[in-house]
Tab-separated table of C-alpha atoms and ligand atoms in Angstrom:
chain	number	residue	atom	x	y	z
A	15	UNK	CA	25.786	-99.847	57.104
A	16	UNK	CA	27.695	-97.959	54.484
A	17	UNK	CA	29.124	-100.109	51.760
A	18	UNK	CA	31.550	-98.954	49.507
A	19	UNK	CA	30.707	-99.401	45.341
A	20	UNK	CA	32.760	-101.754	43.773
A	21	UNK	CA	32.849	-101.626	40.187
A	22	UNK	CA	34.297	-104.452	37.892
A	23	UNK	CA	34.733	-104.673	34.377
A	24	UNK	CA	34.346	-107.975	32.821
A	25	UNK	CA	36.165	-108.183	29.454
A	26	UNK	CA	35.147	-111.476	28.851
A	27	UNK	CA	37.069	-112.909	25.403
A	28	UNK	CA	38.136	-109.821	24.304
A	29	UNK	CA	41.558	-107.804	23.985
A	30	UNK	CA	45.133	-108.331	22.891
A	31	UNK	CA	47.743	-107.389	25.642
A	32	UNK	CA	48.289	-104.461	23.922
A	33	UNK	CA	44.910	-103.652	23.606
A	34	UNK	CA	44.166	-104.515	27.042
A	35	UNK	CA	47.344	-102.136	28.055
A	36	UNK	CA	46.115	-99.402	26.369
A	37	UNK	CA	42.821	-99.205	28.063
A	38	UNK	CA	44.045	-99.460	31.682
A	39	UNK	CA	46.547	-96.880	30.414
A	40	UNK	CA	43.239	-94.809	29.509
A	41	UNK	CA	41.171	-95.714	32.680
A	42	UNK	CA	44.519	-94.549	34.899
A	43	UNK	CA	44.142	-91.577	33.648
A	44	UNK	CA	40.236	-90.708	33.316
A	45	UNK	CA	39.713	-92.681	36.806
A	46	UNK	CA	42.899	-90.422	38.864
A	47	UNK	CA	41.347	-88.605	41.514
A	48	UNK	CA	38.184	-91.084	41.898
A	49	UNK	CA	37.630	-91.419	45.709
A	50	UNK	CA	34.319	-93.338	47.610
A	51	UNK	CA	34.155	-96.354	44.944
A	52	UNK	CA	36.659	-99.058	44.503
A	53	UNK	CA	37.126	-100.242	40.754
A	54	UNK	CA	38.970	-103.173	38.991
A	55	UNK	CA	38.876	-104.713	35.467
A	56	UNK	CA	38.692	-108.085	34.513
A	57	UNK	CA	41.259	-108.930	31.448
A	58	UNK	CA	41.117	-112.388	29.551
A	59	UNK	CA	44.089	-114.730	30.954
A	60	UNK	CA	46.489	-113.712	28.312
A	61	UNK	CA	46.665	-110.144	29.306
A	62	UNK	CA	46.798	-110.589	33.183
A	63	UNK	CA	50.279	-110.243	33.817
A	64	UNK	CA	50.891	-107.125	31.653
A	65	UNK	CA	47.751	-105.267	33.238
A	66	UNK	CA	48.638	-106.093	37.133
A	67	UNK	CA	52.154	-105.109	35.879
A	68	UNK	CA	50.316	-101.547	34.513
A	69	UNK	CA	48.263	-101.137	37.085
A	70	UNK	CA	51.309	-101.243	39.966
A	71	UNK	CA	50.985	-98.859	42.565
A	72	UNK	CA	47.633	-97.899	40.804
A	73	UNK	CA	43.954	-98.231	42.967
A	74	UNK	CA	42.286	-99.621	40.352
A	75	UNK	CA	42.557	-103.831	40.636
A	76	UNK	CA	42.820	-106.821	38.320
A	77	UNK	CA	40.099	-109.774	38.000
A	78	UNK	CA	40.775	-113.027	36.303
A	79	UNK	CA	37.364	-114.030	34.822
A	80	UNK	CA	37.755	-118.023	36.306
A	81	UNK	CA	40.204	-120.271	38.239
A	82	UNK	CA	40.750	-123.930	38.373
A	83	UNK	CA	40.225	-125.470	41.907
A	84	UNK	CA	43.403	-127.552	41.783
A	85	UNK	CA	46.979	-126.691	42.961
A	86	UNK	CA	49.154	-128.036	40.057
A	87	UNK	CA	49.019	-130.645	37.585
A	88	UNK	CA	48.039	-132.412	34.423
A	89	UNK	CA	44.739	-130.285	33.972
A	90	UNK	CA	45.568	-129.178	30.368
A	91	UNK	CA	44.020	-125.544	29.882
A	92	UNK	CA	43.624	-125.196	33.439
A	93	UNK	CA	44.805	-121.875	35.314
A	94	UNK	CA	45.533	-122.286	39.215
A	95	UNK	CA	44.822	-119.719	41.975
A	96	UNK	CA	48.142	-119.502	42.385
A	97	UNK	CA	49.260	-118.857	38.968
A	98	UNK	CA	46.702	-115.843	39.383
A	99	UNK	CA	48.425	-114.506	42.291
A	100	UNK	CA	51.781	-114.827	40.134
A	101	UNK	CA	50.076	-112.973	37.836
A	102	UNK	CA	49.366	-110.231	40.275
A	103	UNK	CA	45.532	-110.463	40.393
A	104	UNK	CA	43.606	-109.287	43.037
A	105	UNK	CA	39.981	-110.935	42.407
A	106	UNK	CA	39.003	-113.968	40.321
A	107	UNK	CA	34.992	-113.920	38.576
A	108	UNK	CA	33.431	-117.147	39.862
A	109	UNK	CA	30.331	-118.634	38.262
A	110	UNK	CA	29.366	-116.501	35.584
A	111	UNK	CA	26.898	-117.564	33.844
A	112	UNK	CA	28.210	-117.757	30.718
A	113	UNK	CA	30.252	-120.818	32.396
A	114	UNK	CA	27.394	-122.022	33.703
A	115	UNK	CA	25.779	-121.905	30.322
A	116	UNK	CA	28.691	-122.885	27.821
A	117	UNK	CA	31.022	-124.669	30.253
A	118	UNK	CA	29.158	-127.012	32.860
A	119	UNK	CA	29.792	-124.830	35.686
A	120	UNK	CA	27.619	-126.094	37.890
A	121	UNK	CA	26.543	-125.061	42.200
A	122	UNK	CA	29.505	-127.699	43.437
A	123	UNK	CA	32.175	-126.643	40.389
A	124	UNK	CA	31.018	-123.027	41.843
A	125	UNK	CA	32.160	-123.696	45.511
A	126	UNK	CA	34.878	-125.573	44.745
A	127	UNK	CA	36.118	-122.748	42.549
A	128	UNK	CA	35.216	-120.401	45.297
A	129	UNK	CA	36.789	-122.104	48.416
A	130	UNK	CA	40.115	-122.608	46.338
A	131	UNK	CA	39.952	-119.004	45.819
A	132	UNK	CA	39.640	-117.816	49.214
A	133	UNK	CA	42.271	-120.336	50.442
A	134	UNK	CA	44.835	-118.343	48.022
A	135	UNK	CA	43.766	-114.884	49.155
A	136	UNK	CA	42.067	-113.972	45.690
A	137	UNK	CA	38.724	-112.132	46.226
A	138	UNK	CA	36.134	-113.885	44.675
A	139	UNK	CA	32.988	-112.363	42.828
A	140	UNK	CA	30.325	-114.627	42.727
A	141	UNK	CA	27.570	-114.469	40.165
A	142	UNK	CA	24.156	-115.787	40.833
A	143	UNK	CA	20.692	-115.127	38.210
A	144	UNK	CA	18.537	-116.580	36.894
A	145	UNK	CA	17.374	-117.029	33.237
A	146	UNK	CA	14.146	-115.972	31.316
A	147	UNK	CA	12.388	-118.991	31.364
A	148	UNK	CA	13.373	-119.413	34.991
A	149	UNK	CA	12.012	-115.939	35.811
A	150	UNK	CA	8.852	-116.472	34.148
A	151	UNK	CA	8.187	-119.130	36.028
A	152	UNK	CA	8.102	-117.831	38.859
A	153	UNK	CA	11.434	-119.864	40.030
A	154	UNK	CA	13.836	-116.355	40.184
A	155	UNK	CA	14.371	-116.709	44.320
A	156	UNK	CA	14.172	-120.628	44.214
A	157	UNK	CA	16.496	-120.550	41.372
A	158	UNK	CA	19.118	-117.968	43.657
A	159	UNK	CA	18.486	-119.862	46.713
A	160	UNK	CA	20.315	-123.011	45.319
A	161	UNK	CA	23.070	-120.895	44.030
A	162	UNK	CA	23.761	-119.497	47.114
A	163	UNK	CA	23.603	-122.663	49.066
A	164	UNK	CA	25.258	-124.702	46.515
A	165	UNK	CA	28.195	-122.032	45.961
A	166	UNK	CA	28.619	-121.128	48.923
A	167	UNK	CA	27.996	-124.589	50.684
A	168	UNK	CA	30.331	-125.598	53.721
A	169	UNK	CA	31.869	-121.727	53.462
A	170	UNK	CA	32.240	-120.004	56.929
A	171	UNK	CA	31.691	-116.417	57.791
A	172	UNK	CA	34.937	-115.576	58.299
A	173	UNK	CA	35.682	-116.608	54.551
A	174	UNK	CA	33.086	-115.330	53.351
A	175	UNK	CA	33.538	-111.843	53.944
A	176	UNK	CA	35.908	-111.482	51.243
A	177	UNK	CA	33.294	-112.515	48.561
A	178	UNK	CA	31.492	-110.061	46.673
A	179	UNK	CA	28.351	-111.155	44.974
A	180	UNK	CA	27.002	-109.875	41.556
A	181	UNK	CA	23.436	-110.955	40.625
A	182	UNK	CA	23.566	-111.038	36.891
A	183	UNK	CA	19.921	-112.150	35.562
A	184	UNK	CA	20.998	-113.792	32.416
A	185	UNK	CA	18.577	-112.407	30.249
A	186	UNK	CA	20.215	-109.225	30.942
A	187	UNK	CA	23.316	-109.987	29.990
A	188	UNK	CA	24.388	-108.708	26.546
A	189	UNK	CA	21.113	-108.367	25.575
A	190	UNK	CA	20.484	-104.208	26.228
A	191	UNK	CA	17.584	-105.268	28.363
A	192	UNK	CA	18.599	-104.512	31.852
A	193	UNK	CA	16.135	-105.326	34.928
A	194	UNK	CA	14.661	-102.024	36.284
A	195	UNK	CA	16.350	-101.007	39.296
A	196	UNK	CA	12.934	-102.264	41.276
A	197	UNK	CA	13.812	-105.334	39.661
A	198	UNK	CA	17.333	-105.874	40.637
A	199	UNK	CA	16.926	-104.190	43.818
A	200	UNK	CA	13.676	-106.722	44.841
A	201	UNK	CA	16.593	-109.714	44.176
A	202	UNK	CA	19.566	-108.104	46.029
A	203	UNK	CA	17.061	-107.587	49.152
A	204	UNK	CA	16.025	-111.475	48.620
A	205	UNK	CA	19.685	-112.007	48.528
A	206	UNK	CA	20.887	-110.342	51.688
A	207	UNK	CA	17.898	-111.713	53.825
A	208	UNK	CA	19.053	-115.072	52.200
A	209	UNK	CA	22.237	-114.603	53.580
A	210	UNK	CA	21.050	-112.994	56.951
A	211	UNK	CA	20.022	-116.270	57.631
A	212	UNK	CA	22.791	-118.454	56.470
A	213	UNK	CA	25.524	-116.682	58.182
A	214	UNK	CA	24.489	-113.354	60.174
A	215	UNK	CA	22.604	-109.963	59.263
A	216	UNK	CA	26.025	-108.119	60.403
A	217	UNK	CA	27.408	-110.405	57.926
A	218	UNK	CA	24.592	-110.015	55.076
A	219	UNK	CA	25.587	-106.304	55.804
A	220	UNK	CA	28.571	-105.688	55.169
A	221	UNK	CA	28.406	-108.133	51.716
A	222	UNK	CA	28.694	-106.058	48.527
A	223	UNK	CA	26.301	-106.948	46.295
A	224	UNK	CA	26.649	-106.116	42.611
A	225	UNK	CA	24.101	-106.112	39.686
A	226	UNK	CA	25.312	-107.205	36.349
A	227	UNK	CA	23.401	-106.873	32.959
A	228	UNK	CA	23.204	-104.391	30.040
A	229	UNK	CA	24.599	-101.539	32.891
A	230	UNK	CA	25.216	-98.407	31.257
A	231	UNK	CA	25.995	-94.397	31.909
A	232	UNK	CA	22.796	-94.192	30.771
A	233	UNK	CA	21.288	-96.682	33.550
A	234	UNK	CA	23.786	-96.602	36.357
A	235	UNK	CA	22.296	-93.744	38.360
A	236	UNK	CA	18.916	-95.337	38.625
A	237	UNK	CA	20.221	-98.760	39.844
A	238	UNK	CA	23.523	-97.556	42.163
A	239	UNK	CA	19.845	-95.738	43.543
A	240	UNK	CA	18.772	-99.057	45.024
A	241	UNK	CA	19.720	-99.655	49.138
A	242	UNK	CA	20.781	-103.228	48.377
A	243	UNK	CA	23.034	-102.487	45.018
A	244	UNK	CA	26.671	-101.876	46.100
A	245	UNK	CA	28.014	-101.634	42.279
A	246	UNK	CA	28.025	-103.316	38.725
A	247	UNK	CA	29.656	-106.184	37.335
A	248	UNK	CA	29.980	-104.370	33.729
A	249	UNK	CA	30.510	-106.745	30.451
A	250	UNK	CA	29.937	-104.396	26.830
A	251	UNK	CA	30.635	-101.259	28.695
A	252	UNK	CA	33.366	-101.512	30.332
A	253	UNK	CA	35.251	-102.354	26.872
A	254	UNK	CA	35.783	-98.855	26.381
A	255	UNK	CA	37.552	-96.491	28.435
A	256	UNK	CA	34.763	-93.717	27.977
A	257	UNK	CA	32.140	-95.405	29.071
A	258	UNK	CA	33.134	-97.450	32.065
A	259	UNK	CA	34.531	-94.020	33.395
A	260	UNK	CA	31.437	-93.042	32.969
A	261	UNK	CA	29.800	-95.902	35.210
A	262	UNK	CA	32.766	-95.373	37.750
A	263	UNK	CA	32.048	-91.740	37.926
A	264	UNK	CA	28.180	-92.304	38.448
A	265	UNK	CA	27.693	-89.701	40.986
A	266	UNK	CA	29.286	-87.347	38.866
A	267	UNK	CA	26.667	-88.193	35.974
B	313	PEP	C1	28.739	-109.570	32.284
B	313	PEP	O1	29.457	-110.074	31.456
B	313	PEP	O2	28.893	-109.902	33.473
B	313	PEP	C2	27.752	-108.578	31.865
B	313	PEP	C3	26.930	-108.134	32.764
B	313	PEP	O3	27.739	-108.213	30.549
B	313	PEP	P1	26.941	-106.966	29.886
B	313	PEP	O4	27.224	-105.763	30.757
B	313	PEP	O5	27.523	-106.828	28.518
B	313	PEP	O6	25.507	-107.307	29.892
């Protein structure tokens, strides 16, 4: 089964709309002519509507970084899936960890987030990893096991096709210190045989899975390497047009 990369920037709290314009401006240009990966960048809310509105008629697509699960309403600070779509966003980051870690997110926040996604035709990318003290434990696949079921909990195949995973250890994230791509790659497998059995392997097949943490030019290569790694969910480096053309380009490295 070929898969086709997906690479996703993830801006996090960074970026003034006209900062944010400027480097979509840049990526247009330094990404034209890209064919055989599929790329989008993830602006923070305030910048959403300009970006989509840059990015018209352009391949490269938008992420919001979270969603509320709710339609409409007095949820003060809230942003709806629909109010995404408004916005012209294509995909919506679900359960990142720093949500997880700052926020409460927690497995049912995660699936209610993700089913409200899906119902509004916004792609979701779902993060699963685990952290240090979980990994050296020994708890890394019991600790992705519950995020999958949790998140993903009462979610049929046919919806689920439209999610695309990113495992993101969070000790990677931010930190420089990426997992080796025998690392990462020994998750993803865990991951698709995971969901092999939860849906189908046809299903666990066709899934893009993405790695997130510390990715780099200088590290893409050796992890886009890896059977089960379909991409990167890119934070730092994808802040600067140089170097997430860089990741995008990968093959051309
Ligand atoms: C992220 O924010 O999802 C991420 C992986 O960040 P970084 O690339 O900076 O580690």
């Amino acid at each position: 089964m070929s898969r086709l990369p997906f690479m996703a920037g993830n801006w996090k709290m960074n970026k003034t709309i006209d900062e944010a314009v400027d480097l979509v401006r840049q990526l247009k240009a330094s990404l034209s002519g890209v064919t055989g990966v599929e790329v989008a960048v993830g602006p923070p809310f305030t910048a959403l509507h300009a970006v989509c509105r840059e990015l018209q008629g352009s391949p490269i697509g938008v992420a919001a970084q979270n969603l509320f699960w709710e339609e409409k309403g007095a949820f003060t600070g809230e942003v709806s899936p629909a109010m995404l779509k408004d916005a012209g966003c294509d995909y919506v980051i679900v359960g990142h960890s720093e949500r997880r870690q700052y926020f409460g997110e927690t497995d049912e926040t995660v699936n209610r987030r993700l089913k409200a996604a899906l119902v509004h035709g916004l792609k979701p990318i779902f993060c699963v990893g685990e952290t240090l003290r979980e990994r050296d434990e020994e708890k890394t696949f019991a600790v992705i096991q519950r995020q999958l079921e949790g998140g993903l909990k009462d979610l049929e195949s046919k919806e689920f096709i439209s999610v695309v995973l990113a495992y993101e250890p969070v000790w990677a994230i931010g930190t420089g210190k990426t997992a080796t791509p025998e690392q990462a790659e020994e998750v993803h497998r865990f991951i698709r045989e995971r969901l092999a059995k939860m849906y189908s392997s046809d299903v666990a097949d066709a899934i893009r899975i993405q790695y997130g943490g510390s990715v780099t030019p200088e590290n893409v290569r050796g992890l886009m390497a890896q059977p089960d790694i379909d991409g990167a969910l890119v934070g730092g480096a994808s802040l600067k047009s140089d170097s997430f053309t860089k990741i995008v380009r990968f093959k051309e490295i």
